[in-house]
Amino acid sequence: MHSVVTTLDAEQGAGKTRFLFQVMNVMAGMGLRCLFLSLEEHPASKLFKDKVRQYIDPSNLDRISAMDEIEDWGAIRGNIDKADVIFIDSFQKLPLNVDLDHDIRKAFNGKWFFVIYQQTGTKSMRGGSK
C-alpha cells in the first residue's frame, strides 16, 4: 500500500496556505494527527501565528505539529511516521533530491500528503515538471 498525495498550485496570494490551515483544522478535528512542514512561513512568525488563531480550533492544537527548514528528508521520517496527514508548504523548499513519487507517495503507507507547489510569474510550477 502507498500513500495519497494531493497537490495544490495557484497564483501567489490565491490562499493556498490558508486552505491548508483550514483542511488541517478539519483533519485534526476528526482526530487525525497532522504534521505541517511550514517551509514558507516560520512557525514562530506573526504570519503563521495569525493563521493558527484564525483557522485552527484551540481544541485541535494538540493534534497538530509544525516543522521548518528541512535539510535532510531522511531525518524527519520519524515525524512523518507519527502523523496521519502531512502538509507541505512548499515542495520547492524541500531538499533538492526529494522525489514526490519515490520519496513521498511510495515511501510511506497509508498517509495523506497535501503539497503546495509555488507558481512562477509565467504561471508555470516553480521547479518544472520535477
mmCIF file with all atom_site columns, C-alpha atoms in Angstrom:
data_model
loop_
_atom_site.group_PDB
_atom_site.id
_atom_site.type_symbol
_atom_site.label_atom_id
_atom_site.label_alt_id
_atom_site.label_comp_id
_atom_site.label_asym_id
_atom_site.label_entity_id
_atom_site.label_seq_id
_atom_site.pdbx_PDB_ins_code
_atom_site.Cartn_x
_atom_site.Cartn_y
_atom_site.Cartn_z
_atom_site.occupancy
_atom_site.B_iso_or_equiv
_atom_site.pdbx_formal_charge
_atom_site.auth_seq_id
_atom_site.auth_comp_id
_atom_site.auth_asym_id
_atom_site.auth_atom_id
_atom_site.pdbx_PDB_model_num
ATOM 1   C CA . MET A 1 1   ? 0.000   0.000  0.000   1.00 0.00 ? 1   MET A CA 1
ATOM 2   C CA . HIS A 1 2   ? 1.186   3.528  -0.723  1.00 0.00 ? 2   HIS A CA 1
ATOM 3   C CA . SER A 1 3   ? 0.094   6.984  0.352   1.00 0.00 ? 3   SER A CA 1
ATOM 4   C CA . VAL A 1 4   ? -2.129  9.556  -1.320  1.00 0.00 ? 4   VAL A CA 1
ATOM 5   C CA . VAL A 1 5   ? -0.723  12.896 -2.469  1.00 0.00 ? 5   VAL A CA 1
ATOM 6   C CA . THR A 1 6   ? -2.919  15.903 -3.169  1.00 0.00 ? 6   THR A CA 1
ATOM 7   C CA . THR A 1 7   ? -1.063  18.734 -4.898  1.00 0.00 ? 7   THR A CA 1
ATOM 8   C CA . LEU A 1 8   ? -2.129  22.364 -4.968  1.00 0.00 ? 8   LEU A CA 1
ATOM 9   C CA . ASP A 1 9   ? -0.867  25.084 -7.224  1.00 0.00 ? 9   ASP A CA 1
ATOM 10  C CA . ALA A 1 10  ? -2.230  28.540 -7.835  1.00 0.00 ? 10  ALA A CA 1
ATOM 11  C CA . GLU A 1 11  ? -1.019  32.072 -8.272  1.00 0.00 ? 11  GLU A CA 1
ATOM 12  C CA . GLN A 1 12  ? 0.795   33.793 -5.425  1.00 0.00 ? 12  GLN A CA 1
ATOM 13  C CA . GLY A 1 13  ? -1.722  35.180 -2.957  1.00 0.00 ? 13  GLY A CA 1
ATOM 14  C CA . ALA A 1 14  ? -4.529  32.826 -4.026  1.00 0.00 ? 14  ALA A CA 1
ATOM 15  C CA . GLY A 1 15  ? -4.872  31.391 -0.500  1.00 0.00 ? 15  GLY A CA 1
ATOM 16  C CA . LYS A 1 16  ? -3.077  28.035 -0.788  1.00 0.00 ? 16  LYS A CA 1
ATOM 17  C CA . THR A 1 17  ? -1.561  28.211 2.699   1.00 0.00 ? 17  THR A CA 1
ATOM 18  C CA . ARG A 1 18  ? -4.822  29.421 4.231   1.00 0.00 ? 18  ARG A CA 1
ATOM 19  C CA . PHE A 1 19  ? -6.578  26.478 2.565   1.00 0.00 ? 19  PHE A CA 1
ATOM 20  C CA . LEU A 1 20  ? -4.029  24.087 4.112   1.00 0.00 ? 20  LEU A CA 1
ATOM 21  C CA . PHE A 1 21  ? -4.748  25.520 7.552   1.00 0.00 ? 21  PHE A CA 1
ATOM 22  C CA . GLN A 1 22  ? -8.487  25.012 7.023   1.00 0.00 ? 22  GLN A CA 1
ATOM 23  C CA . VAL A 1 23  ? -8.037  21.408 5.855   1.00 0.00 ? 23  VAL A CA 1
ATOM 24  C CA . MET A 1 24  ? -5.615  20.744 8.708   1.00 0.00 ? 24  MET A CA 1
ATOM 25  C CA . ASN A 1 25  ? -8.194  22.008 11.215  1.00 0.00 ? 25  ASN A CA 1
ATOM 26  C CA . VAL A 1 26  ? -10.855 19.661 9.799   1.00 0.00 ? 26  VAL A CA 1
ATOM 27  C CA . MET A 1 27  ? -8.487  16.676 9.802   1.00 0.00 ? 27  MET A CA 1
ATOM 28  C CA . ALA A 1 28  ? -7.331  17.369 13.366  1.00 0.00 ? 28  ALA A CA 1
ATOM 29  C CA . GLY A 1 29  ? -10.974 17.771 14.366  1.00 0.00 ? 29  GLY A CA 1
ATOM 30  C CA . MET A 1 30  ? -11.568 14.231 13.065  1.00 0.00 ? 30  MET A CA 1
ATOM 31  C CA . GLY A 1 31  ? -8.875  13.005 15.465  1.00 0.00 ? 31  GLY A CA 1
ATOM 32  C CA . LEU A 1 32  ? -6.101  12.682 12.874  1.00 0.00 ? 32  LEU A CA 1
ATOM 33  C CA . ARG A 1 33  ? -2.529  13.648 13.771  1.00 0.00 ? 33  ARG A CA 1
ATOM 34  C CA . CYS A 1 34  ? -1.283  16.392 11.454  1.00 0.00 ? 34  CYS A CA 1
ATOM 35  C CA . LEU A 1 35  ? 2.263   17.453 10.633  1.00 0.00 ? 35  LEU A CA 1
ATOM 36  C CA . PHE A 1 36  ? 2.785   20.793 8.900   1.00 0.00 ? 36  PHE A CA 1
ATOM 37  C CA . LEU A 1 37  ? 6.132   21.244 7.144   1.00 0.00 ? 37  LEU A CA 1
ATOM 38  C CA . SER A 1 38  ? 5.983   25.027 7.011   1.00 0.00 ? 38  SER A CA 1
ATOM 39  C CA . LEU A 1 39  ? 8.830   25.906 4.690   1.00 0.00 ? 39  LEU A CA 1
ATOM 40  C CA . GLU A 1 40  ? 7.440   29.252 3.516   1.00 0.00 ? 40  GLU A CA 1
ATOM 41  C CA . GLU A 1 41  ? 6.476   30.808 6.867   1.00 0.00 ? 41  GLU A CA 1
ATOM 42  C CA . HIS A 1 42  ? 8.391   30.075 10.056  1.00 0.00 ? 42  HIS A CA 1
ATOM 43  C CA . PRO A 1 43  ? 6.080   28.643 12.757  1.00 0.00 ? 43  PRO A CA 1
ATOM 44  C CA . ALA A 1 44  ? 7.295   31.332 15.190  1.00 0.00 ? 44  ALA A CA 1
ATOM 45  C CA . SER A 1 45  ? 6.423   34.168 12.781  1.00 0.00 ? 45  SER A CA 1
ATOM 46  C CA . LYS A 1 46  ? 3.487   36.512 13.267  1.00 0.00 ? 46  LYS A CA 1
ATOM 47  C CA . LEU A 1 47  ? 2.069   35.447 9.869   1.00 0.00 ? 47  LEU A CA 1
ATOM 48  C CA . PHE A 1 48  ? 1.983   31.795 10.931  1.00 0.00 ? 48  PHE A CA 1
ATOM 49  C CA . LYS A 1 49  ? 0.621   32.507 14.410  1.00 0.00 ? 49  LYS A CA 1
ATOM 50  C CA . ASP A 1 50  ? -2.113  34.720 12.948  1.00 0.00 ? 50  ASP A CA 1
ATOM 51  C CA . LYS A 1 51  ? -3.218  31.878 10.663  1.00 0.00 ? 51  LYS A CA 1
ATOM 52  C CA . VAL A 1 52  ? -3.262  29.465 13.606  1.00 0.00 ? 52  VAL A CA 1
ATOM 53  C CA . ARG A 1 53  ? -5.500  31.855 15.560  1.00 0.00 ? 53  ARG A CA 1
ATOM 54  C CA . GLN A 1 54  ? -7.753  32.423 12.549  1.00 0.00 ? 54  GLN A CA 1
ATOM 55  C CA . TYR A 1 55  ? -8.133  28.861 11.248  1.00 0.00 ? 55  TYR A CA 1
ATOM 56  C CA . ILE A 1 56  ? -7.270  26.316 13.962  1.00 0.00 ? 56  ILE A CA 1
ATOM 57  C CA . ASP A 1 57  ? -9.743  25.449 16.702  1.00 0.00 ? 57  ASP A CA 1
ATOM 58  C CA . PRO A 1 58  ? -7.842  25.512 20.019  1.00 0.00 ? 58  PRO A CA 1
ATOM 59  C CA . SER A 1 59  ? -9.156  22.018 20.830  1.00 0.00 ? 59  SER A CA 1
ATOM 60  C CA . ASN A 1 60  ? -7.299  20.717 17.734  1.00 0.00 ? 60  ASN A CA 1
ATOM 61  C CA . LEU A 1 61  ? -3.881  22.159 18.571  1.00 0.00 ? 61  LEU A CA 1
ATOM 62  C CA . ASP A 1 62  ? -2.697  19.043 20.406  1.00 0.00 ? 62  ASP A CA 1
ATOM 63  C CA . ARG A 1 63  ? -3.049  17.007 17.184  1.00 0.00 ? 63  ARG A CA 1
ATOM 64  C CA . ILE A 1 64  ? -1.037  19.445 15.041  1.00 0.00 ? 64  ILE A CA 1
ATOM 65  C CA . SER A 1 65  ? 2.735   19.848 14.973  1.00 0.00 ? 65  SER A CA 1
ATOM 66  C CA . ALA A 1 66  ? 4.855   22.067 12.745  1.00 0.00 ? 66  ALA A CA 1
ATOM 67  C CA . MET A 1 67  ? 8.414   21.897 11.463  1.00 0.00 ? 67  MET A CA 1
ATOM 68  C CA . ASP A 1 68  ? 10.508  24.194 9.302   1.00 0.00 ? 68  ASP A CA 1
ATOM 69  C CA . GLU A 1 69  ? 13.851  24.196 7.462   1.00 0.00 ? 69  GLU A CA 1
ATOM 70  C CA . ILE A 1 70  ? 14.061  20.581 6.335   1.00 0.00 ? 70  ILE A CA 1
ATOM 71  C CA . GLU A 1 71  ? 17.669  19.925 5.285   1.00 0.00 ? 71  GLU A CA 1
ATOM 72  C CA . ASP A 1 72  ? 17.649  16.123 5.396   1.00 0.00 ? 72  ASP A CA 1
ATOM 73  C CA . TRP A 1 73  ? 14.484  14.374 4.233   1.00 0.00 ? 73  TRP A CA 1
ATOM 74  C CA . GLY A 1 74  ? 15.530  11.079 5.826   1.00 0.00 ? 74  GLY A CA 1
ATOM 75  C CA . ALA A 1 75  ? 15.970  12.718 9.222   1.00 0.00 ? 75  ALA A CA 1
ATOM 76  C CA . ILE A 1 76  ? 12.279  13.635 9.503   1.00 0.00 ? 76  ILE A CA 1
ATOM 77  C CA . ARG A 1 77  ? 10.934  10.187 8.621   1.00 0.00 ? 77  ARG A CA 1
ATOM 78  C CA . GLY A 1 78  ? 10.092  9.509  12.280  1.00 0.00 ? 78  GLY A CA 1
ATOM 79  C CA . ASN A 1 79  ? 7.998   12.687 12.441  1.00 0.00 ? 79  ASN A CA 1
ATOM 80  C CA . ILE A 1 80  ? 6.121   11.656 9.298   1.00 0.00 ? 80  ILE A CA 1
ATOM 81  C CA . ASP A 1 81  ? 5.605   8.131  10.638  1.00 0.00 ? 81  ASP A CA 1
ATOM 82  C CA . LYS A 1 82  ? 3.840   9.572  13.711  1.00 0.00 ? 82  LYS A CA 1
ATOM 83  C CA . ALA A 1 83  ? 1.416   11.658 11.607  1.00 0.00 ? 83  ALA A CA 1
ATOM 84  C CA . ASP A 1 84  ? -1.673  10.644 9.667   1.00 0.00 ? 84  ASP A CA 1
ATOM 85  C CA . VAL A 1 85  ? -1.789  13.689 7.386   1.00 0.00 ? 85  VAL A CA 1
ATOM 86  C CA . ILE A 1 86  ? 1.238   15.722 6.272   1.00 0.00 ? 86  ILE A CA 1
ATOM 87  C CA . PHE A 1 87  ? 1.019   19.233 4.846   1.00 0.00 ? 87  PHE A CA 1
ATOM 88  C CA . ILE A 1 88  ? 3.983   20.627 2.880   1.00 0.00 ? 88  ILE A CA 1
ATOM 89  C CA . ASP A 1 89  ? 4.272   24.328 2.058   1.00 0.00 ? 89  ASP A CA 1
ATOM 90  C CA . SER A 1 90  ? 6.023   24.224 -0.352  1.00 0.00 ? 90  SER A CA 1
ATOM 91  C CA . PHE A 1 91  ? 7.557   21.359 -2.332  1.00 0.00 ? 91  PHE A CA 1
ATOM 92  C CA . GLN A 1 92  ? 10.237  23.583 -3.869  1.00 0.00 ? 92  GLN A CA 1
ATOM 93  C CA . LYS A 1 93  ? 11.706  24.259 -0.419  1.00 0.00 ? 93  LYS A CA 1
ATOM 94  C CA . LEU A 1 94  ? 12.360  20.561 0.289   1.00 0.00 ? 94  LEU A CA 1
ATOM 95  C CA . PRO A 1 95  ? 15.897  19.234 -0.268  1.00 0.00 ? 95  PRO A CA 1
ATOM 96  C CA . LEU A 1 96  ? 16.653  19.016 -4.000  1.00 0.00 ? 96  LEU A CA 1
ATOM 97  C CA . ASN A 1 97  ? 16.904  15.237 -4.069  1.00 0.00 ? 97  ASN A CA 1
ATOM 98  C CA . VAL A 1 98  ? 13.314  14.623 -2.820  1.00 0.00 ? 98  VAL A CA 1
ATOM 99  C CA . ASP A 1 99  ? 11.150  12.960 -5.465  1.00 0.00 ? 99  ASP A CA 1
ATOM 100 C CA . LEU A 1 100 ? 7.380   13.310 -4.973  1.00 0.00 ? 100 LEU A CA 1
ATOM 101 C CA . ASP A 1 101 ? 6.537   9.806  -6.141  1.00 0.00 ? 101 ASP A CA 1
ATOM 102 C CA . HIS A 1 102 ? 9.509   7.811  -4.803  1.00 0.00 ? 102 HIS A CA 1
ATOM 103 C CA . ASP A 1 103 ? 10.314  9.655  -1.546  1.00 0.00 ? 103 ASP A CA 1
ATOM 104 C CA . ILE A 1 104 ? 6.811   10.665 -0.531  1.00 0.00 ? 104 ILE A CA 1
ATOM 105 C CA . ARG A 1 105 ? 3.955   8.676  -2.089  1.00 0.00 ? 105 ARG A CA 1
ATOM 106 C CA . LYS A 1 106 ? 5.678   5.284  -2.292  1.00 0.00 ? 106 LYS A CA 1
ATOM 107 C CA . ALA A 1 107 ? 7.903   5.675  0.782   1.00 0.00 ? 107 ALA A CA 1
ATOM 108 C CA . PHE A 1 108 ? 5.049   5.798  3.311   1.00 0.00 ? 108 PHE A CA 1
ATOM 109 C CA . ASN A 1 109 ? 1.994   3.612  3.735   1.00 0.00 ? 109 ASN A CA 1
ATOM 110 C CA . GLY A 1 110 ? -1.452  4.985  4.408   1.00 0.00 ? 110 GLY A CA 1
ATOM 111 C CA . LYS A 1 111 ? -0.504  8.650  4.768   1.00 0.00 ? 111 LYS A CA 1
ATOM 112 C CA . TRP A 1 112 ? -2.221  11.590 3.109   1.00 0.00 ? 112 TRP A CA 1
ATOM 113 C CA . PHE A 1 113 ? 0.090   14.346 1.884   1.00 0.00 ? 113 PHE A CA 1
ATOM 114 C CA . PHE A 1 114 ? -1.118  17.801 0.866   1.00 0.00 ? 114 PHE A CA 1
ATOM 115 C CA . VAL A 1 115 ? 1.648   19.502 -1.110  1.00 0.00 ? 115 VAL A CA 1
ATOM 116 C CA . ILE A 1 116 ? 1.734   23.107 -2.326  1.00 0.00 ? 116 ILE A CA 1
ATOM 117 C CA . TYR A 1 117 ? 3.633   23.945 -5.491  1.00 0.00 ? 117 TYR A CA 1
ATOM 118 C CA . GLN A 1 118 ? 4.522   27.595 -5.993  1.00 0.00 ? 118 GLN A CA 1
ATOM 119 C CA . GLN A 1 119 ? 3.918   29.128 -9.419  1.00 0.00 ? 119 GLN A CA 1
ATOM 120 C CA . THR A 1 120 ? 6.354   31.378 -11.242 1.00 0.00 ? 120 THR A CA 1
ATOM 121 C CA . GLY A 1 121 ? 5.418   34.722 -12.757 1.00 0.00 ? 121 GLY A CA 1
ATOM 122 C CA . THR A 1 122 ? 4.640   32.904 -16.009 1.00 0.00 ? 122 THR A CA 1
ATOM 123 C CA . LYS A 1 123 ? 2.141   30.665 -14.152 1.00 0.00 ? 123 LYS A CA 1
ATOM 124 C CA . SER A 1 124 ? 4.223   27.501 -14.516 1.00 0.00 ? 124 SER A CA 1
ATOM 125 C CA . MET A 1 125 ? 5.224   25.488 -11.471 1.00 0.00 ? 125 MET A CA 1
ATOM 126 C CA . ARG A 1 126 ? 8.472   26.586 -9.901  1.00 0.00 ? 126 ARG A CA 1
ATOM 127 C CA . GLY A 1 127 ? 10.888  23.709 -10.298 1.00 0.00 ? 127 GLY A CA 1
ATOM 128 C CA . GLY A 1 128 ? 9.336   22.494 -13.554 1.00 0.00 ? 128 GLY A CA 1
ATOM 129 C CA . SER A 1 129 ? 7.869   19.052 -14.026 1.00 0.00 ? 129 SER A CA 1
ATOM 130 C CA . LYS A 1 130 ? 10.077  17.511 -11.297 1.00 0.00 ? 130 LYS A CA 1
#
